[in-house]
Every structure is written in structure tokens, then in C-alpha cells.
């Protein structure tokens, strides 16, 4: 199936920031994140909230969607999934600032929210 193939091949694609020099924030909500618990194998569901200040590159949204969908069958903890997504995003876009929040649906009466951030040490564009 072409959808599964696109997800498997999914990687973050970027394009040049059309407004380099202007500081602005891009906010993206991804309400259908899923992964599998590495201990029980049960599915975990979350809404991801991504906010970043672009540097030289901006993420292409379809590639972000496919990249996020690639977690669907991964056995990965809440903490590791959100940290890995942030690391991959920073590697692809090199934003001035980025904040990622994973708001996981309650399971077993436990609600987990993971928040990670990254800021360039020089906070200036290259």
C-alpha cells in the first residue's frame, strides 16, 4: 500500500525560510500521534504541540505528518518518543527555538504530559 510505503520512507523535509531575519513562531498541532508501550505493547495516543522559531529552514508539513505517523508501530516510551522527535526536528531544521509537548491520553488512570525544549546557544541565524 502506498500510504505505508510513504510512512516507512518518511523523513523530515525542509525548505528555505521565506522571511529570514524576521523572528516569528510557527505553531503546529498533531492530534493523532500514536506509539506502542514498550512494556505492555498497548497503544498510546497523544496530541503533540510543536512551536518553533525558524532559522534558515522551515519544516514541510506533509513530511512532518508522515514522520510522526512512522511512530505508530514503534515500541517506545512517552519520554523517549518526545525527546527523539525533538532531536530529529532540531537536526533537520536547526531552529532558533523549539518547544514540543506530548499530551498523552490517560491510560490506567494516569495522564502523562512530556515537555521538551531546545534553544540555539547563540540564538542568532547563521
PDB file of C-alpha atoms in Angstrom:
ATOM      1  CA  UNK A   1       0.000   0.000   0.000  1.00  0.00           C
ATOM      2  CA  UNK A   2       1.336   3.399  -0.934  1.00  0.00           C
ATOM      3  CA  UNK A   3       0.479   5.004   2.435  1.00  0.00           C
ATOM      4  CA  UNK A   4       2.531   2.507   4.415  1.00  0.00           C
ATOM      5  CA  UNK A   5       5.435   2.879   1.991  1.00  0.00           C
ATOM      6  CA  UNK A   6       5.356   6.681   2.335  1.00  0.00           C
ATOM      7  CA  UNK A   7       5.340   6.382   6.130  1.00  0.00           C
ATOM      8  CA  UNK A   8       8.269   3.939   6.136  1.00  0.00           C
ATOM      9  CA  UNK A   9      10.273   6.227   3.860  1.00  0.00           C
ATOM     10  CA  UNK A  10       9.213   9.303   5.817  1.00  0.00           C
ATOM     11  CA  UNK A  11      11.859  11.774   6.866  1.00  0.00           C
ATOM     12  CA  UNK A  12      11.681  15.443   7.668  1.00  0.00           C
ATOM     13  CA  UNK A  13      11.946  17.676   4.625  1.00  0.00           C
ATOM     14  CA  UNK A  14      12.691  21.382   4.938  1.00  0.00           C
ATOM     15  CA  UNK A  15      12.679  24.372   2.642  1.00  0.00           C
ATOM     16  CA  UNK A  16      14.261  27.838   2.858  1.00  0.00           C
ATOM     17  CA  UNK A  17      12.674  30.202   5.352  1.00  0.00           C
ATOM     18  CA  UNK A  18      10.917  32.854   3.238  1.00  0.00           C
ATOM     19  CA  UNK A  19      11.444  35.502   5.949  1.00  0.00           C
ATOM     20  CA  UNK A  20      14.963  35.047   7.286  1.00  0.00           C
ATOM     21  CA  UNK A  21      15.678  37.937   9.621  1.00  0.00           C
ATOM     22  CA  UNK A  22      12.096  38.232  10.831  1.00  0.00           C
ATOM     23  CA  UNK A  23      11.500  36.485  14.132  1.00  0.00           C
ATOM     24  CA  UNK A  24       8.196  34.617  14.042  1.00  0.00           C
ATOM     25  CA  UNK A  25       6.727  31.489  15.604  1.00  0.00           C
ATOM     26  CA  UNK A  26       5.214  28.514  13.813  1.00  0.00           C
ATOM     27  CA  UNK A  27       2.732  26.500  15.904  1.00  0.00           C
ATOM     28  CA  UNK A  28       1.650  23.040  14.786  1.00  0.00           C
ATOM     29  CA  UNK A  29      -0.801  20.670  16.448  1.00  0.00           C
ATOM     30  CA  UNK A  30      -0.676  16.941  15.668  1.00  0.00           C
ATOM     31  CA  UNK A  31      -3.723  15.343  17.352  1.00  0.00           C
ATOM     32  CA  UNK A  32      -3.266  11.761  16.114  1.00  0.00           C
ATOM     33  CA  UNK A  33       0.148  10.693  17.435  1.00  0.00           C
ATOM     34  CA  UNK A  34       0.365   7.009  18.343  1.00  0.00           C
ATOM     35  CA  UNK A  35       3.086   4.662  19.505  1.00  0.00           C
ATOM     36  CA  UNK A  36       3.171   1.423  21.486  1.00  0.00           C
ATOM     37  CA  UNK A  37       4.143   0.974  25.102  1.00  0.00           C
ATOM     38  CA  UNK A  38       7.479  -0.898  25.237  1.00  0.00           C
ATOM     39  CA  UNK A  39       6.348  -2.770  28.360  1.00  0.00           C
ATOM     40  CA  UNK A  40       2.734  -3.766  27.667  1.00  0.00           C
ATOM     41  CA  UNK A  41       2.513  -3.404  23.903  1.00  0.00           C
ATOM     42  CA  UNK A  42      -0.686  -1.398  24.304  1.00  0.00           C
ATOM     43  CA  UNK A  43      -1.149   1.616  22.058  1.00  0.00           C
ATOM     44  CA  UNK A  44      -0.569   5.092  23.435  1.00  0.00           C
ATOM     45  CA  UNK A  45      -2.270   8.132  21.938  1.00  0.00           C
ATOM     46  CA  UNK A  46      -1.239  11.760  22.243  1.00  0.00           C
ATOM     47  CA  UNK A  47      -1.670  15.219  20.864  1.00  0.00           C
ATOM     48  CA  UNK A  48       1.638  16.839  20.015  1.00  0.00           C
ATOM     49  CA  UNK A  49       2.058  20.604  20.202  1.00  0.00           C
ATOM     50  CA  UNK A  50       5.101  21.898  18.343  1.00  0.00           C
ATOM     51  CA  UNK A  51       6.100  25.567  18.383  1.00  0.00           C
ATOM     52  CA  UNK A  52       9.308  26.830  16.826  1.00  0.00           C
ATOM     53  CA  UNK A  53      11.071  29.979  15.697  1.00  0.00           C
ATOM     54  CA  UNK A  54      12.653  29.196  12.318  1.00  0.00           C
ATOM     55  CA  UNK A  55      16.238  29.938  11.463  1.00  0.00           C
ATOM     56  CA  UNK A  56      17.271  29.276   7.844  1.00  0.00           C
ATOM     57  CA  UNK A  57      14.892  26.328   7.234  1.00  0.00           C
ATOM     58  CA  UNK A  58      11.176  25.601   7.723  1.00  0.00           C
ATOM     59  CA  UNK A  59       9.671  22.110   8.002  1.00  0.00           C
ATOM     60  CA  UNK A  60       7.424  20.882   5.191  1.00  0.00           C
ATOM     61  CA  UNK A  61       4.137  19.830   6.807  1.00  0.00           C
ATOM     62  CA  UNK A  62       3.372  16.646   4.854  1.00  0.00           C
ATOM     63  CA  UNK A  63       6.817  15.277   5.663  1.00  0.00           C
ATOM     64  CA  UNK A  64       6.210  16.094   9.336  1.00  0.00           C
ATOM     65  CA  UNK A  65       2.897  14.231   9.243  1.00  0.00           C
ATOM     66  CA  UNK A  66       4.482  11.157   7.637  1.00  0.00           C
ATOM     67  CA  UNK A  67       7.418  11.259  10.056  1.00  0.00           C
ATOM     68  CA  UNK A  68       5.039  11.413  13.043  1.00  0.00           C
ATOM     69  CA  UNK A  69       2.966   8.564  11.578  1.00  0.00           C
ATOM     70  CA  UNK A  70       6.117   6.408  11.487  1.00  0.00           C
ATOM     71  CA  UNK A  71       5.862   6.088  15.273  1.00  0.00           C
ATOM     72  CA  UNK A  72       2.557   4.211  15.022  1.00  0.00           C
ATOM     73  CA  UNK A  73       4.091   0.741  15.344  1.00  0.00           C
ATOM     74  CA  UNK A  74       7.181   1.639  17.386  1.00  0.00           C
ATOM     75  CA  UNK A  75       7.594   0.266  20.892  1.00  0.00           C
ATOM     76  CA  UNK A  76       8.843   3.405  22.606  1.00  0.00           C
ATOM     77  CA  UNK A  77       8.217   5.210  25.887  1.00  0.00           C
ATOM     78  CA  UNK A  78       6.471   8.558  26.108  1.00  0.00           C
ATOM     79  CA  UNK A  79       9.690  10.186  27.253  1.00  0.00           C
ATOM     80  CA  UNK A  80      11.897   8.707  24.541  1.00  0.00           C
ATOM     81  CA  UNK A  81       9.423   9.377  21.722  1.00  0.00           C
ATOM     82  CA  UNK A  82       9.102  13.079  22.509  1.00  0.00           C
ATOM     83  CA  UNK A  83      12.852  13.517  23.015  1.00  0.00           C
ATOM     84  CA  UNK A  84      13.632  11.658  19.757  1.00  0.00           C
ATOM     85  CA  UNK A  85      11.132  13.757  17.795  1.00  0.00           C
ATOM     86  CA  UNK A  86      12.720  16.926  19.165  1.00  0.00           C
ATOM     87  CA  UNK A  87      16.236  15.705  18.317  1.00  0.00           C
ATOM     88  CA  UNK A  88      15.225  14.819  14.752  1.00  0.00           C
ATOM     89  CA  UNK A  89      13.409  18.131  14.305  1.00  0.00           C
ATOM     90  CA  UNK A  90      16.413  20.120  15.532  1.00  0.00           C
ATOM     91  CA  UNK A  91      18.677  18.087  13.249  1.00  0.00           C
ATOM     92  CA  UNK A  92      16.512  18.832  10.219  1.00  0.00           C
ATOM     93  CA  UNK A  93      15.524  22.469  10.832  1.00  0.00           C
ATOM     94  CA  UNK A  94      18.116  23.939  13.207  1.00  0.00           C
ATOM     95  CA  UNK A  95      15.506  26.338  14.648  1.00  0.00           C
ATOM     96  CA  UNK A  96      16.354  29.284  16.861  1.00  0.00           C
ATOM     97  CA  UNK A  97      13.956  27.876  19.470  1.00  0.00           C
ATOM     98  CA  UNK A  98      11.619  24.910  19.612  1.00  0.00           C
ATOM     99  CA  UNK A  99       9.238  23.516  22.202  1.00  0.00           C
ATOM    100  CA  UNK A 100       7.473  20.168  21.883  1.00  0.00           C
ATOM    101  CA  UNK A 101       4.723  18.975  24.208  1.00  0.00           C
ATOM    102  CA  UNK A 102       3.372  15.436  24.089  1.00  0.00           C
ATOM    103  CA  UNK A 103      -0.008  15.345  25.844  1.00  0.00           C
ATOM    104  CA  UNK A 104      -0.774  11.635  26.165  1.00  0.00           C
ATOM    105  CA  UNK A 105      -4.287  10.340  26.672  1.00  0.00           C
ATOM    106  CA  UNK A 106      -4.859   8.860  30.124  1.00  0.00           C
ATOM    107  CA  UNK A 107      -4.338   5.106  30.378  1.00  0.00           C
ATOM    108  CA  UNK A 108      -4.916   3.244  33.619  1.00  0.00           C
ATOM    109  CA  UNK A 109      -5.943   6.497  35.313  1.00  0.00           C
ATOM    110  CA  UNK A 110      -2.535   8.060  34.564  1.00  0.00           C
ATOM    111  CA  UNK A 111      -2.185  11.181  32.421  1.00  0.00           C
ATOM    112  CA  UNK A 112       1.300  11.981  31.139  1.00  0.00           C
ATOM    113  CA  UNK A 113       2.499  15.215  29.584  1.00  0.00           C
ATOM    114  CA  UNK A 114       6.095  15.456  28.342  1.00  0.00           C
ATOM    115  CA  UNK A 115       7.586  18.868  27.505  1.00  0.00           C
ATOM    116  CA  UNK A 116      10.995  19.335  25.897  1.00  0.00           C
ATOM    117  CA  UNK A 117      12.717  22.449  24.594  1.00  0.00           C
ATOM    118  CA  UNK A 118      15.766  23.432  22.620  1.00  0.00           C
ATOM    119  CA  UNK A 119      17.337  26.825  22.038  1.00  0.00           C
ATOM    120  CA  UNK A 120      20.342  27.615  19.877  1.00  0.00           C
ATOM    121  CA  UNK A 121      23.223  28.643  22.085  1.00  0.00           C
ATOM    122  CA  UNK A 122      23.856  31.784  20.039  1.00  0.00           C
ATOM    123  CA  UNK A 123      20.115  32.442  19.340  1.00  0.00           C
ATOM    124  CA  UNK A 124      21.000  34.046  16.039  1.00  0.00           C
ATOM    125  CA  UNK A 125      20.645  32.912  12.470  1.00  0.00           C
ATOM    126  CA  UNK A 126      23.633  31.711  10.528  1.00  0.00           C
TER     127      UNK A 126
END
